[in-house]
């Protein structure tokens, strides 16, 4: 997020206190943050707190002559890369949807020509009210990105959807939104493998695993959004091809190895595929039949080529090679061992005992020679955006 400017509008809800933590996280990521505090917001957090955390002046009113002379509100609305409304209250979203500009925040939102992300937080009944849902639909139709609120216990004592997502998740969504505006991977070729491989036993049976391909496809989508030329070598999955991505479908590990080799050279290789370690020694030409004797057919396995290890040793090794490791135990230890054994620059590890393969959420740990960075628990597309940001930083 280095060198990006965020205009953060803080609405009047109890979740406003979390926006302080958001400012801190965004600053830590290198973003420049300017806060706009609504009248309602000022009942929950102070301009002083936000000024101290953001290290920038905080704007609170349209009618401040000094502010208006130094920085007109139109300019304020245009100088950001992204406008974030957090918390976006029911009232603020209603005014946004209706095009009302009766304070500084709503005037900026109407005047801006920059992408807007709204992060709603409110009581569950207010969130579920048809009027709020109508307003959210209108905002989305107008091109505003509206995050889904979290579900859980609320400050008001009720339970359900309406909670502000945790600041690290908001931060990751902001990174994702910025990824669609800034293009740090322009001119780079990113090679990705995703999905499982299928290793035939006979014409109707195969060896496979539970990989859904979601994480790899999300990374391909994030890389394409970041401006990269993306080649996605995919095992059999049920995922749509992300926009701007060249997809090469394969079935077996050996086909995947050949497709990876053919796609070189690349600036980065991200090997997300859950490649089958073994294949049947001899694929039967015809369906293996039961003969009623209770005898089971002998299934001889042979090891598949290790695509990642081979790539790391290749003369055409991309400057940055990232492997993945889905582990059920001793996650970081296994990741460190794989880093050394395969010769990758990073191993991105995830614990498939706590977050099952095929699910929507992941916790990724980036393991490299310089240590471990653990990303927060995130939906797979937000985790992908953050990983692509780290990759863009590493290449820069
Ligand atoms: N990988 C690969 N080719 C293989 C096996 C794995 O390219 N034949 C890659 C995966 O895409 C991933 C990394 O190596 O990026 C680690 O995969 P994993 O299956 O976790 O490693 P293995 O070496 O197979 O170890 P194990 O299955 O025993 O944990």
CSV table of C-alpha atoms and ligand atoms in Angstrom, one decimal:
chain,number,residue,atom,x,y,z
A,1,UNK,CA,0.0,0.0,0.0
A,2,UNK,CA,3.0,2.2,-0.2
A,3,UNK,CA,2.4,5.6,-1.8
A,4,UNK,CA,-1.3,5.2,-1.8
A,5,UNK,CA,-3.7,7.8,-0.4
A,6,UNK,CA,-6.8,6.9,1.4
A,7,UNK,CA,-9.6,9.2,2.4
A,8,UNK,CA,-11.3,7.6,5.4
A,9,UNK,CA,-14.8,8.8,6.3
A,10,UNK,CA,-15.9,7.8,9.8
A,11,UNK,CA,-19.6,7.6,10.4
A,12,UNK,CA,-21.5,7.8,13.7
A,13,UNK,CA,-21.7,4.3,15.1
A,14,UNK,CA,-20.1,2.5,18.0
A,15,UNK,CA,-17.9,0.6,15.6
A,16,UNK,CA,-16.2,4.0,14.9
A,17,UNK,CA,-13.7,3.0,17.6
A,18,UNK,CA,-12.4,0.2,15.3
A,19,UNK,CA,-11.6,2.8,12.7
A,20,UNK,CA,-8.7,4.0,14.9
A,21,UNK,CA,-7.1,0.6,14.7
A,22,UNK,CA,-7.8,0.6,10.9
A,23,UNK,CA,-5.9,3.9,10.6
A,24,UNK,CA,-3.0,2.4,12.5
A,25,UNK,CA,-2.9,-0.7,10.3
A,26,UNK,CA,-3.1,1.3,7.1
A,27,UNK,CA,-0.2,3.5,8.3
A,28,UNK,CA,1.8,0.4,9.1
A,29,UNK,CA,1.2,-0.8,5.5
A,30,UNK,CA,2.6,2.5,4.3
A,31,UNK,CA,-0.6,4.2,3.2
A,32,UNK,CA,-1.2,8.0,3.6
A,33,UNK,CA,-4.5,8.4,5.5
A,34,UNK,CA,-6.7,11.5,5.7
A,35,UNK,CA,-9.7,11.2,8.0
A,36,UNK,CA,-13.1,12.9,7.7
A,37,UNK,CA,-15.1,12.7,10.9
A,38,UNK,CA,-18.8,13.1,10.7
A,39,UNK,CA,-20.8,14.9,13.4
A,40,UNK,CA,-22.1,11.5,14.5
A,41,UNK,CA,-18.6,9.9,14.4
A,42,UNK,CA,-17.3,12.7,16.7
A,43,UNK,CA,-19.5,11.3,19.5
A,44,UNK,CA,-17.5,8.1,19.4
A,45,UNK,CA,-13.9,9.0,18.5
A,46,UNK,CA,-12.1,12.3,18.6
A,47,UNK,CA,-10.4,14.3,15.8
A,48,UNK,CA,-7.4,14.4,18.1
A,49,UNK,CA,-7.1,10.6,18.2
A,50,UNK,CA,-7.4,10.3,14.4
A,51,UNK,CA,-5.0,13.2,13.8
A,52,UNK,CA,-2.4,11.5,16.0
A,53,UNK,CA,-2.8,8.1,14.4
A,54,UNK,CA,-3.0,9.3,10.8
A,55,UNK,CA,-0.4,12.1,11.2
A,56,UNK,CA,-2.6,14.3,9.0
A,57,UNK,CA,-5.2,17.0,9.7
A,58,UNK,CA,-8.7,15.7,10.3
A,59,UNK,CA,-11.6,17.3,8.4
A,60,UNK,CA,-14.9,17.7,10.2
A,61,UNK,CA,-17.0,20.4,8.6
A,62,UNK,CA,-17.8,22.0,5.2
A,63,UNK,CA,-17.9,25.4,6.8
A,64,UNK,CA,-14.3,25.7,7.9
A,65,UNK,CA,-12.9,28.7,6.2
A,66,UNK,CA,-9.3,28.0,6.9
A,67,UNK,CA,-9.6,24.4,5.7
A,68,UNK,CA,-11.6,25.4,2.6
A,69,UNK,CA,-9.0,28.0,1.6
A,70,UNK,CA,-6.1,25.6,2.2
A,71,UNK,CA,-7.8,22.5,0.6
A,72,UNK,CA,-11.2,22.9,-1.0
A,73,UNK,CA,-13.6,20.0,-0.4
A,74,UNK,CA,-13.6,19.1,-4.1
A,75,UNK,CA,-9.8,18.7,-4.1
A,76,UNK,CA,-10.0,16.6,-0.9
A,77,UNK,CA,-12.4,14.3,-2.6
A,78,UNK,CA,-10.2,13.8,-5.6
A,79,UNK,CA,-6.7,13.5,-4.2
A,80,UNK,CA,-7.3,10.1,-2.7
A,81,UNK,CA,-6.7,6.7,-4.6
A,82,UNK,CA,-9.6,5.2,-2.6
A,83,UNK,CA,-12.4,6.7,-0.5
A,84,UNK,CA,-13.3,4.4,2.4
A,85,UNK,CA,-16.5,4.9,4.5
A,86,UNK,CA,-16.0,3.0,7.8
A,87,UNK,CA,-18.2,2.6,9.6
A,88,UNK,CA,-20.9,3.1,7.0
A,89,UNK,CA,-24.0,3.6,9.1
A,90,UNK,CA,-27.5,3.1,7.8
A,91,UNK,CA,-28.1,6.8,7.7
A,92,UNK,CA,-24.8,7.5,5.8
A,93,UNK,CA,-25.6,4.9,3.2
A,94,UNK,CA,-29.1,6.2,2.8
A,95,UNK,CA,-27.8,9.6,2.1
A,96,UNK,CA,-25.1,8.3,-0.3
A,97,UNK,CA,-27.8,6.2,-2.1
A,98,UNK,CA,-30.0,9.3,-2.4
A,99,UNK,CA,-27.3,11.7,-3.6
A,100,UNK,CA,-27.8,13.9,-0.5
A,101,UNK,CA,-24.9,16.2,0.3
A,102,UNK,CA,-25.7,17.9,3.5
A,103,UNK,CA,-22.4,17.6,5.3
A,104,UNK,CA,-18.7,17.3,4.5
A,105,UNK,CA,-18.7,13.5,4.2
A,106,UNK,CA,-21.7,13.2,1.9
A,107,UNK,CA,-20.5,16.2,-0.2
A,108,UNK,CA,-17.1,14.5,-0.7
A,109,UNK,CA,-18.8,11.3,-1.6
A,110,UNK,CA,-20.9,13.0,-4.2
A,111,UNK,CA,-18.0,15.0,-5.6
A,112,UNK,CA,-15.4,12.3,-5.8
A,113,UNK,CA,-14.3,10.7,-9.0
A,114,UNK,CA,-12.4,7.9,-7.1
A,115,UNK,CA,-13.5,4.4,-6.2
A,116,UNK,CA,-15.5,4.2,-3.0
A,117,UNK,CA,-15.5,1.3,-0.5
A,118,UNK,CA,-18.3,1.3,2.2
A,119,UNK,CA,-17.9,-0.9,5.3
A,120,UNK,CA,-21.3,-1.2,7.0
A,121,UNK,CA,-21.8,-1.6,10.7
A,122,UNK,CA,-25.2,-1.4,12.4
A,123,UNK,CA,-27.8,-3.3,14.4
A,124,UNK,CA,-28.9,-6.5,12.8
A,125,UNK,CA,-32.5,-5.3,12.3
A,126,UNK,CA,-31.3,-2.0,10.7
A,127,UNK,CA,-29.0,-4.0,8.4
A,128,UNK,CA,-31.8,-6.4,7.4
A,129,UNK,CA,-34.4,-3.7,6.9
A,130,UNK,CA,-35.6,-3.5,3.3
A,131,UNK,CA,-34.7,0.2,3.2
A,132,UNK,CA,-31.1,-0.5,4.0
A,133,UNK,CA,-30.9,-3.5,1.7
A,134,UNK,CA,-32.4,-1.3,-1.1
A,135,UNK,CA,-29.8,1.4,-0.4
A,136,UNK,CA,-27.0,-1.2,-0.4
A,137,UNK,CA,-28.3,-2.5,-3.8
A,138,UNK,CA,-28.4,1.1,-5.2
A,139,UNK,CA,-24.9,1.8,-4.0
A,140,UNK,CA,-23.6,-1.4,-5.6
A,141,UNK,CA,-25.4,-0.5,-8.8
A,142,UNK,CA,-23.7,2.9,-8.7
A,143,UNK,CA,-20.3,1.2,-8.5
A,144,UNK,CA,-19.7,1.5,-4.7
A,145,UNK,CA,-18.0,-1.6,-3.3
A,146,UNK,CA,-20.0,-2.5,-0.1
A,147,UNK,CA,-18.4,-5.1,2.2
A,148,UNK,CA,-20.6,-7.7,3.8
A,149,UNK,CA,-20.8,-7.1,7.6
A,150,UNK,CA,-19.7,-9.8,10.0
A,151,UNK,CA,-22.1,-11.9,12.0
A,152,UNK,CA,-21.9,-12.1,15.7
A,153,UNK,CA,-22.7,-10.5,19.1
A,154,UNK,CA,-23.2,-6.8,18.8
A,155,UNK,CA,-22.6,-3.8,21.1
A,156,UNK,CA,-26.4,-3.5,21.4
A,157,UNK,CA,-26.7,-7.1,22.8
A,158,UNK,CA,-28.3,-8.6,19.7
A,159,UNK,CA,-26.8,-11.3,17.4
A,160,UNK,CA,-26.6,-11.5,13.7
A,161,UNK,CA,-25.1,-9.8,10.6
A,162,UNK,CA,-24.2,-6.1,11.1
A,163,UNK,CA,-20.9,-6.2,12.9
A,164,UNK,CA,-18.0,-4.2,11.4
A,165,UNK,CA,-15.5,-6.7,10.0
A,166,UNK,CA,-12.2,-6.8,11.9
A,167,UNK,CA,-9.7,-4.1,10.9
A,168,UNK,CA,-7.2,-6.6,9.3
A,169,UNK,CA,-10.0,-7.9,7.1
A,170,UNK,CA,-11.0,-4.3,6.1
A,171,UNK,CA,-7.3,-3.5,5.5
A,172,UNK,CA,-7.1,-6.5,3.2
A,173,UNK,CA,-10.2,-5.5,1.3
A,174,UNK,CA,-8.7,-2.0,0.9
A,175,UNK,CA,-5.6,-3.6,-0.5
A,176,UNK,CA,-7.8,-5.6,-2.9
A,177,UNK,CA,-9.6,-2.5,-4.0
A,178,UNK,CA,-6.4,-0.6,-4.5
A,179,UNK,CA,-5.1,-3.6,-6.5
A,180,UNK,CA,-7.8,-2.9,-9.0
A,181,UNK,CA,-6.7,0.7,-9.3
A,182,UNK,CA,-3.0,0.5,-9.1
A,183,UNK,CA,-1.2,-1.9,-11.4
A,184,UNK,CA,2.1,-2.8,-9.7
A,185,UNK,CA,2.6,-6.0,-11.8
A,186,UNK,CA,2.2,-4.3,-15.2
A,187,UNK,CA,4.7,-5.8,-17.7
A,188,UNK,CA,5.3,-8.9,-15.4
A,189,UNK,CA,4.4,-12.5,-16.4
A,190,UNK,CA,3.0,-14.5,-13.5
A,191,UNK,CA,2.7,-18.2,-13.8
A,192,UNK,CA,0.3,-20.0,-11.5
A,193,UNK,CA,-0.7,-23.6,-11.0
A,194,UNK,CA,-4.0,-24.4,-9.3
A,195,UNK,CA,-6.4,-27.2,-8.5
A,196,UNK,CA,-5.7,-30.9,-8.0
A,197,UNK,CA,-4.4,-33.3,-10.5
A,198,UNK,CA,-6.2,-36.5,-11.6
A,199,UNK,CA,-4.1,-39.6,-12.0
A,200,UNK,CA,-5.9,-42.2,-14.0
A,201,UNK,CA,-6.1,-45.8,-12.7
A,202,UNK,CA,-8.2,-47.0,-15.6
A,203,UNK,CA,-10.5,-45.2,-18.1
A,204,UNK,CA,-13.1,-44.5,-15.3
A,205,UNK,CA,-11.2,-44.2,-12.1
A,206,UNK,CA,-8.5,-41.8,-10.9
A,207,UNK,CA,-6.5,-40.7,-7.8
A,208,UNK,CA,-7.2,-37.1,-6.8
A,209,UNK,CA,-7.5,-34.8,-3.7
A,210,UNK,CA,-9.9,-32.3,-2.2
A,211,UNK,CA,-8.3,-29.1,-3.8
A,212,UNK,CA,-11.1,-26.8,-5.1
A,213,UNK,CA,-8.7,-24.5,-6.9
A,214,UNK,CA,-10.3,-21.5,-5.2
A,215,UNK,CA,-7.2,-20.1,-3.7
A,216,UNK,CA,-5.1,-20.4,-6.9
A,217,UNK,CA,-7.9,-18.9,-9.0
A,218,UNK,CA,-8.2,-16.0,-6.5
A,219,UNK,CA,-4.4,-15.4,-6.8
A,220,UNK,CA,-4.7,-15.5,-10.6
A,221,UNK,CA,-7.5,-12.9,-10.5
A,222,UNK,CA,-5.6,-10.7,-8.1
A,223,UNK,CA,-2.4,-10.9,-10.3
A,224,UNK,CA,-4.4,-10.0,-13.4
A,225,UNK,CA,-6.0,-7.1,-11.5
A,226,UNK,CA,-2.6,-5.9,-10.5
A,227,UNK,CA,-1.7,-5.6,-14.3
A,228,UNK,CA,0.2,-8.9,-14.8
A,229,UNK,CA,0.1,-11.2,-17.7
A,230,UNK,CA,-1.2,-14.3,-16.0
A,231,UNK,CA,-0.8,-17.9,-17.2
A,232,UNK,CA,-2.9,-20.3,-15.0
A,233,UNK,CA,-2.1,-24.0,-15.5
A,234,UNK,CA,-5.2,-25.6,-13.9
A,235,UNK,CA,-6.1,-29.1,-12.9
A,236,UNK,CA,-9.7,-30.2,-13.2
A,237,UNK,CA,-11.8,-27.7,-11.1
A,238,UNK,CA,-15.2,-26.1,-11.3
A,239,UNK,CA,-14.1,-22.5,-11.2
A,240,UNK,CA,-14.7,-19.7,-13.8
A,241,UNK,CA,-11.6,-18.3,-15.5
A,242,UNK,CA,-10.9,-14.9,-14.0
A,243,UNK,CA,-11.0,-12.0,-16.4
A,244,UNK,CA,-7.7,-11.4,-18.3
A,245,UNK,CA,-6.2,-14.7,-17.3
A,246,UNK,CA,-4.8,-17.3,-19.9
A,247,UNK,CA,-5.9,-20.7,-18.6
A,248,UNK,CA,-4.3,-24.0,-19.7
A,249,UNK,CA,-6.3,-27.0,-18.6
A,250,UNK,CA,-4.4,-30.2,-17.7
A,251,UNK,CA,-5.3,-33.4,-15.9
A,252,UNK,CA,-2.2,-35.2,-14.7
A,253,UNK,CA,0.9,-34.1,-12.9
A,254,UNK,CA,3.0,-34.8,-15.9
A,255,UNK,CA,0.8,-32.7,-18.1
A,256,UNK,CA,1.0,-29.9,-15.5
A,257,UNK,CA,4.8,-30.2,-15.5
A,258,UNK,CA,4.9,-29.9,-19.3
A,259,UNK,CA,2.5,-26.9,-19.4
A,260,UNK,CA,4.6,-25.1,-16.7
A,261,UNK,CA,7.7,-25.6,-18.8
A,262,UNK,CA,6.0,-24.4,-21.9
A,263,UNK,CA,4.8,-21.3,-20.2
A,264,UNK,CA,8.3,-20.1,-19.2
A,265,UNK,CA,9.9,-17.6,-18.9
A,266,UNK,CA,8.0,-15.9,-16.1
A,267,UNK,CA,8.9,-13.2,-13.5
A,268,UNK,CA,7.1,-15.1,-10.7
A,269,UNK,CA,5.8,-18.7,-10.4
A,270,UNK,CA,3.2,-19.4,-7.7
A,271,UNK,CA,2.7,-23.1,-7.4
A,272,UNK,CA,-0.7,-23.4,-5.6
A,273,UNK,CA,-1.7,-26.8,-7.2
A,274,UNK,CA,-2.2,-29.8,-5.0
A,275,UNK,CA,-0.2,-32.1,-7.3
A,276,UNK,CA,-0.8,-35.8,-6.7
A,277,UNK,CA,2.4,-37.2,-5.3
A,278,UNK,CA,1.9,-40.6,-6.9
A,279,UNK,CA,0.2,-42.0,-9.9
A,280,UNK,CA,-0.7,-45.6,-10.9
A,281,UNK,CA,2.3,-47.4,-12.3
A,282,UNK,CA,0.3,-48.6,-15.2
A,283,UNK,CA,-3.0,-47.2,-16.4
A,284,UNK,CA,-5.2,-50.0,-17.4
A,285,UNK,CA,-6.5,-49.6,-20.9
A,286,UNK,CA,-9.8,-51.1,-20.0
A,287,UNK,CA,-12.0,-50.7,-16.9
A,288,UNK,CA,-10.8,-53.0,-14.2
A,289,UNK,CA,-13.6,-55.4,-13.3
A,290,UNK,CA,-14.6,-57.2,-10.2
A,291,UNK,CA,-14.6,-61.0,-10.8
A,292,UNK,CA,-16.6,-61.9,-7.7
A,293,UNK,CA,-13.7,-63.6,-6.0
A,294,UNK,CA,-13.2,-60.9,-3.4
A,295,UNK,CA,-9.7,-60.3,-4.7
A,296,UNK,CA,-8.6,-56.6,-4.9
A,297,UNK,CA,-6.5,-55.5,-7.8
A,298,UNK,CA,-2.9,-54.7,-7.0
A,299,UNK,CA,-2.4,-50.9,-7.3
A,300,UNK,CA,1.3,-50.1,-7.8
A,301,UNK,CA,2.1,-46.4,-7.4
A,302,UNK,CA,5.1,-44.5,-8.8
A,303,UNK,CA,6.1,-41.0,-7.8
A,304,UNK,CA,5.1,-38.0,-9.9
A,305,UNK,CA,7.7,-35.4,-11.0
A,306,UNK,CA,8.0,-32.5,-8.4
A,307,UNK,CA,7.1,-29.6,-10.6
A,308,UNK,CA,8.1,-26.9,-8.0
A,309,UNK,CA,11.5,-28.6,-7.2
A,310,UNK,CA,12.2,-29.1,-10.9
A,311,UNK,CA,11.4,-25.4,-11.7
A,312,UNK,CA,13.6,-24.2,-8.9
A,313,UNK,CA,16.6,-26.1,-10.4
A,314,UNK,CA,15.8,-25.1,-13.9
A,315,UNK,CA,18.1,-22.7,-15.9
A,316,UNK,CA,14.9,-20.7,-16.6
A,317,UNK,CA,14.0,-20.4,-12.9
A,318,UNK,CA,11.8,-17.3,-12.4
A,319,UNK,CA,13.4,-14.7,-10.1
A,320,UNK,CA,10.7,-15.4,-7.5
A,321,UNK,CA,9.3,-18.9,-6.9
A,322,UNK,CA,6.5,-19.3,-4.4
A,323,UNK,CA,5.3,-22.8,-3.3
A,324,UNK,CA,2.3,-23.6,-1.2
A,325,UNK,CA,2.0,-26.1,1.6
A,326,UNK,CA,-1.4,-27.4,2.9
A,327,UNK,CA,-0.6,-29.0,6.2
A,328,UNK,CA,-2.6,-30.7,9.0
A,329,UNK,CA,0.1,-30.4,11.7
A,330,UNK,CA,3.4,-28.6,12.5
A,331,UNK,CA,2.5,-26.2,9.7
A,332,UNK,CA,5.5,-23.9,10.0
A,333,UNK,CA,8.1,-26.7,10.5
A,334,UNK,CA,6.9,-28.5,7.4
A,335,UNK,CA,6.9,-25.2,5.5
A,336,UNK,CA,10.5,-24.5,6.5
A,337,UNK,CA,11.5,-28.0,5.5
A,338,UNK,CA,9.8,-27.7,2.1
A,339,UNK,CA,11.4,-24.3,1.5
A,340,UNK,CA,14.8,-25.9,1.9
A,341,UNK,CA,14.0,-29.2,0.1
A,342,UNK,CA,12.4,-27.6,-2.9
A,343,UNK,CA,14.6,-24.5,-3.3
A,344,UNK,CA,11.7,-22.1,-3.4
A,345,UNK,CA,12.0,-18.4,-2.3
A,346,UNK,CA,8.8,-18.6,-0.2
A,347,UNK,CA,6.5,-21.3,0.9
A,348,UNK,CA,3.0,-20.1,1.7
A,349,UNK,CA,1.6,-22.5,4.3
A,350,UNK,CA,-1.9,-23.0,5.5
A,351,UNK,CA,-3.4,-25.2,8.1
A,352,UNK,CA,-6.0,-27.5,6.5
A,353,UNK,CA,-7.0,-29.0,9.9
A,354,UNK,CA,-8.5,-25.7,11.1
A,355,UNK,CA,-9.5,-24.3,7.7
A,356,UNK,CA,-10.7,-27.3,5.6
A,357,UNK,CA,-9.6,-27.6,1.9
A,358,UNK,CA,-12.3,-26.2,-0.3
A,359,UNK,CA,-13.6,-23.7,2.2
A,360,UNK,CA,-13.9,-19.9,1.8
A,361,UNK,CA,-11.5,-18.7,4.5
A,362,UNK,CA,-7.8,-19.1,4.8
A,363,UNK,CA,-5.0,-18.1,7.1
A,364,UNK,CA,-1.8,-17.9,5.1
A,365,UNK,CA,1.8,-17.9,6.5
A,366,UNK,CA,4.5,-16.6,4.2
A,367,UNK,CA,7.6,-18.5,5.2
A,368,UNK,CA,11.0,-17.4,3.7
A,369,UNK,CA,14.6,-17.3,4.6
A,370,UNK,CA,14.0,-14.0,6.4
A,371,UNK,CA,11.2,-15.4,8.7
A,372,UNK,CA,7.5,-15.8,8.8
A,373,UNK,CA,4.7,-13.4,8.1
A,374,UNK,CA,1.3,-14.6,9.1
A,375,UNK,CA,-1.6,-12.9,7.3
A,376,UNK,CA,-4.9,-12.5,9.1
A,377,UNK,CA,-7.8,-14.9,8.7
A,378,UNK,CA,-9.4,-13.8,5.4
A,379,UNK,CA,-11.7,-14.8,2.6
A,380,UNK,CA,-9.5,-16.4,-0.1
A,381,UNK,CA,-9.8,-13.4,-2.5
A,382,UNK,CA,-8.7,-10.9,0.1
A,383,UNK,CA,-5.8,-13.2,1.1
A,384,UNK,CA,-4.9,-13.4,-2.6
A,385,UNK,CA,-4.8,-9.6,-2.9
A,386,UNK,CA,-2.5,-9.3,0.1
A,387,UNK,CA,-0.2,-12.0,-1.2
A,388,UNK,CA,0.0,-10.4,-4.6
A,389,UNK,CA,0.8,-7.1,-2.9
A,390,UNK,CA,3.7,-8.8,-1.1
A,391,UNK,CA,4.9,-10.3,-4.4
A,392,UNK,CA,4.7,-6.9,-6.1
A,393,UNK,CA,6.8,-5.4,-3.3
A,394,UNK,CA,9.3,-8.2,-3.5
A,395,UNK,CA,9.7,-7.6,-7.3
A,396,UNK,CA,9.9,-3.8,-7.1
B,1,LIG,N1,4.4,-29.6,-5.8
B,1,LIG,C1,4.7,-29.8,-7.1
B,1,LIG,N2,4.8,-31.0,-7.7
B,1,LIG,C2,4.6,-32.1,-6.9
B,1,LIG,C3,4.2,-32.0,-5.6
B,1,LIG,C4,4.1,-30.7,-5.1
B,1,LIG,O1,5.0,-28.8,-7.8
B,1,LIG,N3,4.7,-33.3,-7.5
B,1,LIG,C5,4.3,-28.3,-5.3
B,1,LIG,C6,2.9,-27.8,-4.9
B,1,LIG,O2,2.3,-27.1,-5.9
B,1,LIG,C7,3.3,-26.9,-3.7
B,1,LIG,C8,4.5,-27.5,-3.1
B,1,LIG,O3,5.1,-28.3,-4.1
B,1,LIG,O4,3.6,-25.6,-4.2
B,1,LIG,C9,4.3,-28.3,-1.9
B,1,LIG,O5,3.4,-29.3,-2.2
B,1,LIG,P1,3.0,-30.4,-1.1
B,1,LIG,O6,2.1,-31.4,-1.8
B,1,LIG,O7,2.7,-29.8,0.1
B,1,LIG,O8,4.5,-31.0,-1.0
B,1,LIG,P2,5.0,-32.5,-1.1
B,1,LIG,O9,6.5,-32.4,-1.4
B,1,LIG,O10,4.2,-33.3,-1.9
B,1,LIG,O11,5.0,-32.9,0.4
B,1,LIG,P3,3.8,-33.7,1.2
B,1,LIG,O12,2.6,-33.9,0.3
B,1,LIG,O13,4.4,-34.9,1.7
B,1,LIG,O14,3.4,-32.8,2.4
